[in-house]
Amino acid sequence: MVQSRSGGARRGTTAAESGPMSIGAVLNLLRDEFPEVTISKIRFLESEGLVEPQRTPSGYRKFGPADVERLSRVLRLQRDHYLPLKVIREQLDALDRGEEIRLPGPAKPSDALDPFDPVDGDRGADADGGGGANGSGRPRTTRVGREELLAAAEADEEQLAEWESYGLIGPARDGGYDAEAVTIARIVADLGRYGLEPRHLRVVKASAEREAGLVEQVVAPLRRHRNPQTRAHAESTARELATLAVRLHAALVQSALGARLH
């Protein structure tokens, strides 16, 4: 039976007990708790081996109650804990073996996706304004590999190669991907589900580069200053300006959409 976030039985799940269901019926059951889930998402999770519905002789998927519960668990782990699919698969395998699993506390989107917060929890500057853990005033970042990036974005190699060909994302010199790359990959993947292709996003990339150029003009003199505290202030100023630029961009898009819809 599909469970709610609080663990209780959800309305409308008795249909899951009546027998094998089509993928459309499963989608209707899941959307009460997961309104953004799509058929493509369910198929992707199947392709990753996280759920294995039966197939009719003609090839149609037939989901049982256990499949629906498994999908719910996967979606809940993604939504509430921001776990990559690789970790989720390990959790499910452990449950299948009858083992107990220990989950981290619920994560906030800002904790997982904020590109201006360091991945490993170190701050960009100490309380006295000095340099961060790496001595430069910039946060240290933890890189992820290509497979981890693909799992986080729920994408395949072909999609990633296309994103890289359009300059939307790229590895660092050591071949790994930083927190910003993970965030971009997730967003680009989500936009793709609405039909927006990488070629459509070149204008967004160009706009971001122009905004970054404006921020750099403001902080460049501070970066060149001989005083270490002033250089550290340049980093915090850059982050603040970047945050304001993102907020302004979002507000302008909302305003432009509002003008077109009225």
XYZ file of N, CA and C in Angstrom, residues 124-132 134-138 219 221-237 239:
99
model
N 33.135 29.897 3.179
C 34.089 30.566 2.315
C 35.044 31.450 3.068
N 34.661 31.948 4.247
C 35.537 32.795 5.020
C 35.271 32.564 6.485
N 36.297 32.733 7.310
C 36.135 32.586 8.738
C 35.380 33.782 9.283
N 34.981 33.676 10.544
C 34.169 34.733 11.139
C 34.909 36.052 11.185
N 36.243 36.004 11.245
C 36.997 37.247 11.326
C 37.293 37.823 9.956
N 36.719 37.228 8.912
C 36.914 37.779 7.575
C 38.103 37.214 6.857
N 38.808 36.271 7.481
C 39.975 35.713 6.842
C 39.610 34.679 5.816
N 40.617 33.998 5.274
C 40.396 33.015 4.238
C 39.723 31.781 4.772
N 39.128 31.004 3.884
C 38.456 29.767 4.255
C 39.471 28.663 4.456
N 40.765 26.669 2.551
C 41.815 26.545 1.553
C 42.683 27.780 1.471
N 42.414 28.756 2.386
C 43.279 29.921 2.467
C 43.026 30.959 1.419
N 42.066 30.755 0.499
C 41.854 31.715 -0.571
C 40.591 32.516 -0.379
N 39.809 32.184 0.689
C 38.530 32.862 0.854
C 37.429 32.178 0.087
N 37.746 31.188 -0.742
C 36.745 30.466 -1.501
C 36.491 29.112 -0.836
N 33.836 43.308 -8.489
C 34.722 42.732 -7.470
C 36.179 42.662 -7.899
N 38.484 44.940 -8.633
C 39.420 45.776 -7.850
C 39.649 45.234 -6.450
N 38.616 44.646 -5.845
C 38.774 44.091 -4.500
C 39.677 42.862 -4.522
N 39.565 42.048 -5.569
C 40.398 40.845 -5.665
C 41.881 41.203 -5.755
N 42.181 42.327 -6.368
C 43.587 42.713 -6.582
C 44.183 43.433 -5.371
N 43.383 43.688 -4.369
C 43.858 44.445 -3.215
C 44.877 43.638 -2.416
N 45.839 44.334 -1.798
C 46.885 43.647 -1.050
C 46.398 43.155 0.307
N 45.348 43.768 0.822
C 44.828 43.375 2.125
C 44.054 42.057 2.017
N 44.446 41.003 2.772
C 43.744 39.710 2.691
C 42.264 39.809 3.049
N 41.933 40.666 4.020
C 40.535 40.811 4.407
C 39.716 41.438 3.286
N 40.311 42.344 2.555
C 39.612 42.949 1.421
C 39.393 41.923 0.324
N 40.397 41.064 0.078
C 40.226 40.011 -0.919
C 39.133 39.024 -0.500
N 39.081 38.717 0.815
C 38.021 37.836 1.308
C 36.658 38.499 1.137
N 36.606 39.804 1.338
C 35.353 40.539 1.155
C 34.912 40.485 -0.308
N 35.856 40.419 -1.222
C 35.512 40.319 -2.649
C 34.710 39.043 -2.914
N 35.082 37.948 -2.262
C 34.375 36.687 -2.478
C 32.949 36.754 -1.949
N 32.771 37.296 -0.753
C 31.422 37.393 -0.198
C 30.576 38.373 -1.010
N 31.209 39.436 -1.507
C 30.478 40.389 -2.345
C 30.037 39.736 -3.645
N 29.358 36.593 -4.145
C 28.230 35.696 -3.873
C 26.928 36.479 -3.675
